[in-house]
Structures are given as structure tokens and as C-alpha cells.
Coordinates of C-alpha atoms (C1' of nucleotides) in Angstrom, one line a residue:
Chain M
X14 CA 0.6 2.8 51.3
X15 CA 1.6 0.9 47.7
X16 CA 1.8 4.4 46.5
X17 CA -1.9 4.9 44.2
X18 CA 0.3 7.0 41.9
X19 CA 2.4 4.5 40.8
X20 CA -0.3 1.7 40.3
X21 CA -2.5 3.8 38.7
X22 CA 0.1 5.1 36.4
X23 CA 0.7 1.1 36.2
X24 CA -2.5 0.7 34.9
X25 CA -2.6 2.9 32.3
X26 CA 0.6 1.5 30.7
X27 CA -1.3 -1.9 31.2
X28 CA -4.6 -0.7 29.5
X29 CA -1.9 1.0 26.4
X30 CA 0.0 -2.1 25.9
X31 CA -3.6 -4.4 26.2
X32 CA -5.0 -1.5 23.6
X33 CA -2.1 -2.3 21.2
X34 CA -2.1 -6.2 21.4
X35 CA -5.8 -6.3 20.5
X36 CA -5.7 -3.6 18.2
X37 CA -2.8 -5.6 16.8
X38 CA -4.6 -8.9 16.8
X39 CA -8.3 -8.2 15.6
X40 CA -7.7 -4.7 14.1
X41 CA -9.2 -1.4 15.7
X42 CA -13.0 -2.4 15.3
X43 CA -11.9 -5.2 17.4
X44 CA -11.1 -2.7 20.6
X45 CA -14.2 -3.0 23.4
X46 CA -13.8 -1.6 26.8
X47 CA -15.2 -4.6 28.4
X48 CA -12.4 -6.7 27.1
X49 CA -9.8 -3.9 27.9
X50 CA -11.5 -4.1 31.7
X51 CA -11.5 -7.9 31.9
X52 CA -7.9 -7.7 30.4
X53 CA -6.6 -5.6 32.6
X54 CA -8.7 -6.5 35.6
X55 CA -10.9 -3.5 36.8
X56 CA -14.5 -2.8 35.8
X57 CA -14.8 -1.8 32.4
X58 CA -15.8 2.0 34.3
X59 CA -12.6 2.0 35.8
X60 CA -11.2 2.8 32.1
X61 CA -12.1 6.2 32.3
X62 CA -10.2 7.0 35.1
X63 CA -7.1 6.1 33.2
X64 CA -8.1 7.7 29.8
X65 CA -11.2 10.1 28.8
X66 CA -12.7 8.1 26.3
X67 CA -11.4 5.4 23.7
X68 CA -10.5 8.3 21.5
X69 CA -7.6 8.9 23.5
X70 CA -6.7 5.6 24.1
X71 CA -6.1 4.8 20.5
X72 CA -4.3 7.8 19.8
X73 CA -1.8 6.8 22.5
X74 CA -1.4 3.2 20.9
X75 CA -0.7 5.7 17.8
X76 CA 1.6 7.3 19.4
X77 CA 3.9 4.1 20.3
X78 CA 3.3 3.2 16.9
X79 CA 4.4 6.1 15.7
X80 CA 7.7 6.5 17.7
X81 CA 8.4 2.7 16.3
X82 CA 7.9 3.7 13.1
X83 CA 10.2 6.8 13.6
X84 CA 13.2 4.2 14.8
X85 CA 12.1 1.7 12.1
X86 CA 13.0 5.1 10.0
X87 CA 16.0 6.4 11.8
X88 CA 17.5 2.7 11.1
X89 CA 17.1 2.4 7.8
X90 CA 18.4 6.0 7.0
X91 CA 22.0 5.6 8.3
X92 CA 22.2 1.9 7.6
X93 CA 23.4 2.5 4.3
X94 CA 26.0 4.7 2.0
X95 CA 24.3 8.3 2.5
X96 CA 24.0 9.2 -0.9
X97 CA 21.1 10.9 -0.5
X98 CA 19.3 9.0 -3.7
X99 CA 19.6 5.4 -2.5
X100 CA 19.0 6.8 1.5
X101 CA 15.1 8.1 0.2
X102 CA 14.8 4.5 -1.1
X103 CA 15.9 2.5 2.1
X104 CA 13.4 5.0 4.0
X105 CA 10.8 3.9 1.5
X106 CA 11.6 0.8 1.8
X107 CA 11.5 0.6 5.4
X108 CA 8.2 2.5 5.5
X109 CA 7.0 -0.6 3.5
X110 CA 8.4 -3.1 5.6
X111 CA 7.3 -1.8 9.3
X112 CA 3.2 -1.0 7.4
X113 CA 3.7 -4.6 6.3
X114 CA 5.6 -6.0 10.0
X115 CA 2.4 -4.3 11.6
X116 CA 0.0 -3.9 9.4
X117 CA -2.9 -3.6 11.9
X118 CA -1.3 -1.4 14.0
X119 CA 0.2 1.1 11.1
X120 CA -3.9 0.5 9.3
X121 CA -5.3 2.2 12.8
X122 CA -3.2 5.1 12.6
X123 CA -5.4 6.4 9.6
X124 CA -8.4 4.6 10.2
X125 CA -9.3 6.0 13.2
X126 CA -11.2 9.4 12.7
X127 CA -11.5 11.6 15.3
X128 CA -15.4 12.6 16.5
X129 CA -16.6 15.7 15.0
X130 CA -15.9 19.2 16.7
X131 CA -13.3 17.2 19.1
X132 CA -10.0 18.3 18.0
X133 CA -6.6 16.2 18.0
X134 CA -4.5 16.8 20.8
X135 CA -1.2 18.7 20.1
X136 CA 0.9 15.9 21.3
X137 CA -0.6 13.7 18.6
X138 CA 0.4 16.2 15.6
X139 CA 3.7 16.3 16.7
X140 CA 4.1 11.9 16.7
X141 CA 2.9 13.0 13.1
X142 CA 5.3 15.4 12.0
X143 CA 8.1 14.0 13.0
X144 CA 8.0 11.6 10.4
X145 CA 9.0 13.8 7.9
X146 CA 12.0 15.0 9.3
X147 CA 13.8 11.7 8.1
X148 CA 13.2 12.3 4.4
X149 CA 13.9 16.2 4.7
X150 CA 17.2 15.6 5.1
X151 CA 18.4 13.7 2.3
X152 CA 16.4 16.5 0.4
X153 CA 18.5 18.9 1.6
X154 CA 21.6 17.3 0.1
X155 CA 20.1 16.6 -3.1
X156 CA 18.4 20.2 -4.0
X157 CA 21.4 22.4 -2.1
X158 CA 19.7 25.6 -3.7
X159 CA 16.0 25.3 -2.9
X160 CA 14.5 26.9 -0.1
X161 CA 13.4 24.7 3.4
X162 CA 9.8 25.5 2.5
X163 CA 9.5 24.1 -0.9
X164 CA 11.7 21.2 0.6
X165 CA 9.5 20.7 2.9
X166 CA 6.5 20.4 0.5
X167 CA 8.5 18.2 -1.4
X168 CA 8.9 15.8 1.6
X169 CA 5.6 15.6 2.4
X170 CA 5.0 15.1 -1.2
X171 CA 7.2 12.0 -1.5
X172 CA 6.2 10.3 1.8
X173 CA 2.8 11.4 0.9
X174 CA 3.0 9.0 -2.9
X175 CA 5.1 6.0 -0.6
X176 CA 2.0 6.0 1.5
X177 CA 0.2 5.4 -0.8
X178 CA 1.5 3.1 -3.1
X179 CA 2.1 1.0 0.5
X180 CA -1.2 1.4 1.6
X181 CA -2.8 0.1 -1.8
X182 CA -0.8 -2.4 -2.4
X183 CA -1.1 -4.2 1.4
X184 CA -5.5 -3.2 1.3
X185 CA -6.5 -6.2 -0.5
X186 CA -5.1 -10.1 -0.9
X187 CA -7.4 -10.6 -3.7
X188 CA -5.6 -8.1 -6.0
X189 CA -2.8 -7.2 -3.7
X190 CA 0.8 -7.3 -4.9
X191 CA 3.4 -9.5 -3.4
X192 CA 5.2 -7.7 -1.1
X193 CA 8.6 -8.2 -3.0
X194 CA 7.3 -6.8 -5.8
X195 CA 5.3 -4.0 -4.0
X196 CA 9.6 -3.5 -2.5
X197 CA 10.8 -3.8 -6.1
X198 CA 7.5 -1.2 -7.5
X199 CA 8.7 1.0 -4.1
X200 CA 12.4 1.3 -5.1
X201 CA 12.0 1.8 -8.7
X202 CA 9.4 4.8 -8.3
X203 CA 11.3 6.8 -5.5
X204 CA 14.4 6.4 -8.0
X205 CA 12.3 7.7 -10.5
X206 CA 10.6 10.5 -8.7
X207 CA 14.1 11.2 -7.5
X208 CA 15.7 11.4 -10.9
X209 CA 12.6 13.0 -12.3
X210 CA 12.9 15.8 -9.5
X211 CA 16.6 16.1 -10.7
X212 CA 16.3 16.2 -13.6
X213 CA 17.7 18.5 -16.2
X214 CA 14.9 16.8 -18.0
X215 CA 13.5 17.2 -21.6
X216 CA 10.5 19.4 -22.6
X217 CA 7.7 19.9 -20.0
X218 CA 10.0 20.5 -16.3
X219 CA 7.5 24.1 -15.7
X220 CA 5.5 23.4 -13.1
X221 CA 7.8 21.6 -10.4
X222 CA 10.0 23.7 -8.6
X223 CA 7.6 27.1 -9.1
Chain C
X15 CA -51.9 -3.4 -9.0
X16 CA -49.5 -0.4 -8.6
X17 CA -46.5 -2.8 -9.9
X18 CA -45.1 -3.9 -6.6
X19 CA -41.4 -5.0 -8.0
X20 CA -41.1 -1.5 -9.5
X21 CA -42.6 0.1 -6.0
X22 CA -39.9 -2.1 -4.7
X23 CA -37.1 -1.0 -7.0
X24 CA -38.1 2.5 -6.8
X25 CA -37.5 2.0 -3.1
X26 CA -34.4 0.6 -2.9
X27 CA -33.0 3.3 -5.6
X28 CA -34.7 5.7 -2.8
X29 CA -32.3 3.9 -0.1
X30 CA -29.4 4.2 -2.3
X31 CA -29.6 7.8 -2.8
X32 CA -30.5 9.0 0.5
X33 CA -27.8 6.5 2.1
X34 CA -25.4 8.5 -0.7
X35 CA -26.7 11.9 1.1
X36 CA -26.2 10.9 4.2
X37 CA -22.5 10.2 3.9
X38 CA -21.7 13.2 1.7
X39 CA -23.0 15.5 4.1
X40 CA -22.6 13.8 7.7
X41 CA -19.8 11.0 6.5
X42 CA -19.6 7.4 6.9
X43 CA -20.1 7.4 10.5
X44 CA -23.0 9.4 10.3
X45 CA -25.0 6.9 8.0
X46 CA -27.6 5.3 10.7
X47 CA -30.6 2.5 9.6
X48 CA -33.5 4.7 11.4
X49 CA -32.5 7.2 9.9
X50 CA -32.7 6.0 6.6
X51 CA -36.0 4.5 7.0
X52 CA -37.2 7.8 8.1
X53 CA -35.9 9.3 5.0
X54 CA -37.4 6.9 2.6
X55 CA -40.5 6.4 4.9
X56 CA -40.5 3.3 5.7
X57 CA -39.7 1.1 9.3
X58 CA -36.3 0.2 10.2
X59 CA -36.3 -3.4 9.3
X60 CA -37.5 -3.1 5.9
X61 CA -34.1 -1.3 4.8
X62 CA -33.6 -5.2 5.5
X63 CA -35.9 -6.3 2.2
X64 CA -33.9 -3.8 0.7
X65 CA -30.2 -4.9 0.9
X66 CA -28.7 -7.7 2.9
X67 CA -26.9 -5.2 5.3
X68 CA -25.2 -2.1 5.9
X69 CA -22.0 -3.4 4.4
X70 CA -24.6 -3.9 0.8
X71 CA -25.8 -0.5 0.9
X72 CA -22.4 1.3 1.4
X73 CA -20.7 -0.3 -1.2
X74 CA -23.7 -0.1 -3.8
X75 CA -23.3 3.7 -2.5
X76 CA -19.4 3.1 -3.6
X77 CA -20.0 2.0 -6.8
X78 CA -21.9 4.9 -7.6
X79 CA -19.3 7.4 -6.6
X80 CA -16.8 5.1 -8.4
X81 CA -18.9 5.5 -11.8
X82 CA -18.6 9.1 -10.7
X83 CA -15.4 9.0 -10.4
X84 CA -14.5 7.2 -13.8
X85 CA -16.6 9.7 -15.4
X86 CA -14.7 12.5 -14.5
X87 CA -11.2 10.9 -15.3
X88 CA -12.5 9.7 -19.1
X89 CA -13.3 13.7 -19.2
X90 CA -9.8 14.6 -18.1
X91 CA -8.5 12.1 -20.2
X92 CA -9.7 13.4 -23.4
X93 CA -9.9 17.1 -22.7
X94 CA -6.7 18.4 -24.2
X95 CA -3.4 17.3 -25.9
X96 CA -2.8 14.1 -26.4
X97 CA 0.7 13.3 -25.2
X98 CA 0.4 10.4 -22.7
X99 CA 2.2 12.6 -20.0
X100 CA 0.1 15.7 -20.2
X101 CA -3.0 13.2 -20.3
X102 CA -1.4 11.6 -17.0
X103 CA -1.2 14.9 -15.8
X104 CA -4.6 15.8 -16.2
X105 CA -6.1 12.8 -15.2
X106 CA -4.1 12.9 -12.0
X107 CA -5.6 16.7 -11.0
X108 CA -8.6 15.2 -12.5
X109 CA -8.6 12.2 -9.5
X110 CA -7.9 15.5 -6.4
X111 CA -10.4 17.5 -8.0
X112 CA -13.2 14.9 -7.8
X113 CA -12.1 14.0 -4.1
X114 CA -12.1 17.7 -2.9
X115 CA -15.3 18.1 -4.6
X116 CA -16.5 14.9 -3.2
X117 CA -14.6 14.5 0.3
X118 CA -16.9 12.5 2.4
X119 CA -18.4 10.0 -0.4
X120 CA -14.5 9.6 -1.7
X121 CA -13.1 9.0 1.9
X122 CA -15.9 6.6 2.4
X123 CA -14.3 4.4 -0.8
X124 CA -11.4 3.6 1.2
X125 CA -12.6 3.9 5.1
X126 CA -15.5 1.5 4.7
X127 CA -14.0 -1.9 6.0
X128 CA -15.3 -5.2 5.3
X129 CA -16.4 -7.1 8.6
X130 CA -13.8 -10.3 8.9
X131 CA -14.8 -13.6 6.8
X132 CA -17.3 -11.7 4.5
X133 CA -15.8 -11.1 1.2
X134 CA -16.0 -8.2 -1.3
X135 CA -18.3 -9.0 -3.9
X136 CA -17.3 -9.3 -7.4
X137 CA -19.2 -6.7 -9.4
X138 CA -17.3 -4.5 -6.5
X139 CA -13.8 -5.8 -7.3
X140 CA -14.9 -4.8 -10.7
X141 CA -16.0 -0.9 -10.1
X142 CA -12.1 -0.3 -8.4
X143 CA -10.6 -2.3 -11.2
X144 CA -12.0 -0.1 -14.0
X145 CA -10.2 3.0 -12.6
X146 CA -6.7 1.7 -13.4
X147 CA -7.4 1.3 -17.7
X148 CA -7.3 5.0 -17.5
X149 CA -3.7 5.6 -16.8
X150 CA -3.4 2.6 -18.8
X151 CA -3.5 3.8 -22.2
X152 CA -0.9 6.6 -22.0
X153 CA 1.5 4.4 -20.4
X154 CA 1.3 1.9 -23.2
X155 CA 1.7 5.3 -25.7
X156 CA 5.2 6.2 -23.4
X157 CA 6.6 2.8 -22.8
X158 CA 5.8 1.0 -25.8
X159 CA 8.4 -1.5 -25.7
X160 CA 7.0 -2.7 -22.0
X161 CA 4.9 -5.8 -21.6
X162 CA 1.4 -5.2 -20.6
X163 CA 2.0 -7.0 -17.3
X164 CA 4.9 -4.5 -15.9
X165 CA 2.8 -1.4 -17.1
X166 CA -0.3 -2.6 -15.3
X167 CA 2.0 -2.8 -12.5
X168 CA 3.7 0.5 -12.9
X169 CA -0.1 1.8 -13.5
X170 CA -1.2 0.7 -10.6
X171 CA 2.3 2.2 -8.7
X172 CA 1.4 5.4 -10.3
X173 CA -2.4 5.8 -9.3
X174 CA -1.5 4.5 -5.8
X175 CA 0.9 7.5 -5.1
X176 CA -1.2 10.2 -6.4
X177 CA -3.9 8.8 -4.1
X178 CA -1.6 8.6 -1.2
X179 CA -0.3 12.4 -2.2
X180 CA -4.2 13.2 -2.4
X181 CA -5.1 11.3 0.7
X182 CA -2.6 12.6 2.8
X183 CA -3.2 15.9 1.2
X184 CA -6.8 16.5 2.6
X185 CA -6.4 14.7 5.4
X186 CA -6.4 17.1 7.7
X187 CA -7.3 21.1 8.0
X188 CA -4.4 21.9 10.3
X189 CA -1.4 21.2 8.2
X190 CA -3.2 20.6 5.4
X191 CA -1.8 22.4 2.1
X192 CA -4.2 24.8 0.1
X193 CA -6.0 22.8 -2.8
X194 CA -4.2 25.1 -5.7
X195 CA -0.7 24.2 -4.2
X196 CA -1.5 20.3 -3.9
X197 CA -2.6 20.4 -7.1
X198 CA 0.4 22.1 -8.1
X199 CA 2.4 19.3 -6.1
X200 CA 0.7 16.5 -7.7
X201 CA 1.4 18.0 -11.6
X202 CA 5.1 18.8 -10.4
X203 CA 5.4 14.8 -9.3
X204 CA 4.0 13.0 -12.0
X205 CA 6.0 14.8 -14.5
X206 CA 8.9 13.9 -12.4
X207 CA 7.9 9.9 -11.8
X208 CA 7.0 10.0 -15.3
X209 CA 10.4 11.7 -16.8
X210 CA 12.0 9.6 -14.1
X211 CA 10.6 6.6 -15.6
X212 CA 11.6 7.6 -18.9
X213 CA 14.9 8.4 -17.8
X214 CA 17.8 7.3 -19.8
X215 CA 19.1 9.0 -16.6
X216 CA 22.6 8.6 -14.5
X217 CA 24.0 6.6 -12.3
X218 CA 21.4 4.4 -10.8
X219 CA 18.1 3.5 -12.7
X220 CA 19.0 -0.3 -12.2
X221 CA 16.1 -2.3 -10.3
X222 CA 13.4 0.2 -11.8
X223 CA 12.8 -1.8 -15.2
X224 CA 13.8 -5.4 -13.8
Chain R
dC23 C1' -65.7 -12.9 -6.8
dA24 C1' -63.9 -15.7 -3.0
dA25 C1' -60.3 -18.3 -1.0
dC26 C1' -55.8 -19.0 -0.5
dA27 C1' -50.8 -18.8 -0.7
dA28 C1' -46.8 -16.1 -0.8
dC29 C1' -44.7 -12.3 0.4
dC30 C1' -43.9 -7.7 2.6
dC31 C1' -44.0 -4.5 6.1
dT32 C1' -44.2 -3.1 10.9
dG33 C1' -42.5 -2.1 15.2
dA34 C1' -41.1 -4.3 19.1
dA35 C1' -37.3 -6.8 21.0
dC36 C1' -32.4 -8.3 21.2
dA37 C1' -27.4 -7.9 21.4
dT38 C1' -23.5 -5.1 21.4
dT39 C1' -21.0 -1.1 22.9
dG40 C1' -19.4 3.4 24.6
dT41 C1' -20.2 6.2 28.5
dT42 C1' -22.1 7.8 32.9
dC43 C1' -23.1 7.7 37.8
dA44 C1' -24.8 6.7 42.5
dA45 C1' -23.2 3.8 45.8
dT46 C1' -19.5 1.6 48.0
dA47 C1' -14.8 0.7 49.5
dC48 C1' -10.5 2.4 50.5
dA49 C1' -6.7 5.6 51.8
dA50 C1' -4.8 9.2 54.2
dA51 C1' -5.2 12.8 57.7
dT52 C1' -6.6 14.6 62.1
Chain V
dA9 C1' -11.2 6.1 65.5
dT10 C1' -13.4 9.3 62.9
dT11 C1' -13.6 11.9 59.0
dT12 C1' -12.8 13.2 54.4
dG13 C1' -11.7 12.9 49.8
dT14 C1' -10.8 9.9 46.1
dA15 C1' -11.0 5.5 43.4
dT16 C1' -13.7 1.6 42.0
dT17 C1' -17.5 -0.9 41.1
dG18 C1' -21.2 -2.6 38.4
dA19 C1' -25.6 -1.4 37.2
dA20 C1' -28.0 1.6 34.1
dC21 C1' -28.4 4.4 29.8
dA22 C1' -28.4 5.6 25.1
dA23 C1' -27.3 4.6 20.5
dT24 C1' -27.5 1.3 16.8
dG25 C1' -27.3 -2.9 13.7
dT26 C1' -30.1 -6.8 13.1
dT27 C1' -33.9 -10.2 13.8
dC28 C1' -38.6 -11.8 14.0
dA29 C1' -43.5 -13.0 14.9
dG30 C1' -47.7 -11.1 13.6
dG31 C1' -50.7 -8.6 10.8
dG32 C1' -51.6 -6.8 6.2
dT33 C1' -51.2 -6.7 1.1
dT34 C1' -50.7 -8.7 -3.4
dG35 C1' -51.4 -11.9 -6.9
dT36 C1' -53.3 -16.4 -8.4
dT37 C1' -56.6 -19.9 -8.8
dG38 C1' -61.1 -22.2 -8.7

DNA sequence: CAACAACCCTGAACATTGTTCAATACAAAT
DNA sequence: ATTTGTATTGAACAATGTTCAGGGTTGTTG
């Protein structure tokens, strides 16, 4: 009796949440099998009855992460007035805060590179794509008359420069901003990019919305 | 005879360039100590006379690709009008065009992470540094009235989101967006952070300047 | 030229890790 | 109770960064 099912499903959610308190605490090159095994008390072979290989353990710590993030997002956009403007810099914002809140955690979900040839799983795309939905929609309000495609570009755009001015400015202490000025850098270049995007702007607005 | 400091040399520049082959071709991942050894012809622990450790030889591999790097962005930077925001244009299309001509060695710049407690070396620090002057100049020519500390700041905001928009970009072949319309992205939102930045625009450019 | 010291190189050995697998223990069914 | 299929174990394997004692080479000195 004691239903194998359920314990071995009870395991795996053990080995997930072990996975994501060490990856967590000494960052992803800090994961071994023997200490997931130890952790979670089987023999570090008994691991790949609950998951193939470490690959798709770590995507499934991503995937938590990921659905965090997503209500970390969620949050921020209706905790606020919804013009659309200051909404895409709470996002931001928020994007910023959660990288900084978990910064091991939100490092591993671009660290990690999948092995060669072995593709990632659909499930895993989909944790990704979501993500964008939250800054589509404040799009949508602010350019009424362009199409969902170019929207969507533009989304993917925008998040695309917030990653990266978050994931520069948390890479290094040596050189690394303060994060309330990395907030304060954040806020004033979405406005920008924002206003810029608006814009009914001087000489040189060709190339943006062709 | 036979100069055994220059044999030495001649090695290690051997080391270099092979380790530098080895990544652009098979990735960071791929880069393996017998292999190299093989490559230059020589045993797997002399790679150890040669640099201290892997951790040596991949960023000496780094600061080649950085040179690289800078090279190709002074090019863009003087190779056609001068107005600071075509120049910050060019440089920017400049910065995707050397990653997607240079994917594995350019991922390998910002994968590579430093084991715990050992510390980047200096003349490392440096090689990142020197990319920023570029984007430097132009601000200083569109914001003259700016101290030099805020536009190193807003310098460094700007490279980090066209590296994010880059990163994210190329990431991956599924969703990933065709090189002429990223690049056409990338022009599109750096006119727009710039004009945004400019802005003596609307309603709300209030925490962007303070 | 000979002896010697310093250094380099070799290749075997070690430690760590992800992964596999034959043997064992266990659970359910007949 | 016996059988059968599955889960678990822990030893073994393979890959890989790193170290090291021993042998060889180089350059210097008498």
C-alpha cells in the first residue's frame, strides 16, 4: 500500500524544490546529483527515475522561476494607475527587482544551455513566452493603430533592452551600479524609449515603425 | 639554443589561438585541456606551464575577441555622418553584427563565470571597460550640458539594452527573429531612447534626468 | 668541455561528476 | 506462498580539470 504514485510524485517535488534551494544558494554550477540524492534521501541513481537527466531538472526549477516571475509581473502591472506609460515602467521595474530578489535563480534561467542536438521541451517555450504577454498589452493601448505583429516585435524589443540593462548592471559588484540607481537608469530609459516610440519626433523617425 | 622563452611564448600564443578555435566552432563547453594539448602538441599538464588555469586561458581568449570587438565599433563609429545619433546608430548594428558574425566567441564573453572567491583580473576589468568610451563621445556631442558622471551612466544604460535586445535576439533559433529585422529593431530603438532622451517631450519625463 | 643547478615536460594518477546498470528488494497479483 | 514486474541501490564507467614525481633539457660556471 502507501500508494508508490503518490510518493514517487512526492519525490520529485522534493528533488524540484531541493534543485531550487541549492541552485538558489551556490548558483547552478553548484547543483550535484550526489547532494540532490543525499538531500532528498535516495541513491544519487534513484534521480533518474524522477527526472531524465539534470537538464530537465533545471528547466523545471526554470519553470517555477518563471511562473514567479510572471506573478511578480502580473502584480506590478495592475498595482498602479493604468496609463499605459507609467504601467511599462512598473513592469520594468519589477523585472529588476524579482532578477535582483533572486538573482541566482533568475542568472540560471539563461545560463543554462541546453546540450547540443537535444532540443527544449515545448512546455519550457511556453514558461518563456508568456512573459511577454504583460508588456503587450500596455502596447496595445499606446500604439491603437499598429498591427499585433509589429506590437509584438516591439515587446520583445523593450523587454529584450530591460534585460539587459538588468542583467549588466547586477553581473559585477566591482563596477556594478547600485540597485537604486540601476531603478532610477530603468525608469528613465523605458520613459524614454516610450516617448521616443511616440514620438512625433524631429528629423530621423524612418526606420521604426516600417 | 633555439631561444626557449620565445619557443615558450610561441607556445602559449599557440594555446591562445587554438583555445579561441575551439570555442568559435564547438562553444565554450566544448573547450577541453587534452584536447588542446593535442592541438598544440604537447601533454595535458603542460597547458599548465602555460596559463594558471582554464579560467586564464578563456579570458586571455576574451580579451582577444574584445579587441575584436572594439575594432569593429571604432570602424562603425567613424564610417559615415557624424551626428552623434546616426553614430550611435551605427555603432549599435555595428555591436549585432560582430556577435552574429562571432556567435560562439561573443556568447562565451558573458557565459564564462568566474569560480567563487577568485576575482577578475584587472587588465580584464579593463578590456570590458574600454567598450563603453565609444558610445561615450556622441553622448557628450547630444547632451552637452550633462556631467560626465550621468552620461557614463546613461552610456552604460544604453549599451546594456542593445546587448540585452542582441542577446535575447540570437538566443534562440525557434523564435528567434531574422538578423535584417533585429537589426532593423535595434536602429528603430535607439533612435527612439535617444529622441526619448532628448525629449523636451509631454507629460512625464520627470525622474529621467534627476 | 664537464659538472651542476634550474627549469620544463611528460604521462600517470587523483578528484569530481553526470550517467548507466546488474543485482537486490519490494509490491501487487494469482 | 509464489511469481512477476517494477523501483532502488550503490558500484562502476567515462569524461575532465588539475597535480605531481621523475626524467630530460637548457643554460651557467669552473
Amino acid at each position: 500500500m502507501s500508494k508508490p504514485l503518490q510518493r514517487r510524485e512526492k519525490l520529485r517535488a522534493d528533488l524540484i524544490l531541493a534543485a531550487e534551494r541549492i541552485i538558489a544558494e551556490r548558483g547552478l554550477s553548484g547543483l550535484k546529483t550526489r547532494d540532490l540524492a543525499r538531500e532528498i534521501g535516495c541513491a544519487n541513481g534513484a534521480v533518474y527515475n524522477l527526472v531524465a537527466d539534470m537538464d530537465e531538472l533545471i528547466l523545471r526549477v526554470g519553470s517555477r522561476t518563471l511562473r514567479r516571475l510572471d506573478e511578480a509581473l502580473s502584480a506590478a502591472e495592475s498595482a498602479g494607475a493604468p496609463l499605459p506609460q507609467e504601467t511599462l515602467v512598473r513592469i520594468a521595474l519589477a523585472y529588476c527587482d524579482f532578477a535582483a530578489e533572486n538573482l541566482q535563480l533568475w542568472r540560471a534561467l539563461f545560463e543554462h544551455r541546453m546540450e547540443a542536438d537535444k532540443v527544449v521541451p515545448d512546455w519550457s517555450v511556453d514558461d518563456q513566452m508568456r512573459l511577454f504577454r504583460h508588456i503587450y498589452q500596455p502596447l496595445v493601448s499606446l500604439f491603437p493603430k499598429r498591427g499585433p505583429e509589429e506590437l509584438e516585435i516591439t515587446a520583445r524589443s523593450l523587454f529584450s533592452a530591460v534585460h539587459g540593462m538588468v542583467a549588466l548592471g547586477l553581473e559585477q559588484k566591482l563596477v556594478a551600479v547600485p540597485l537604486p540607481a540601476l531603478r532610477k537608469e530603468i525608469a528613465g530609459l523605458v520613459r524614454a524609449m516610450i516617448d521616443g516610440l511616440i514620438a512625433p519626433a524631429g528629423q530621423n523617425r524612418a526606420a521604426a515603425g516600417s
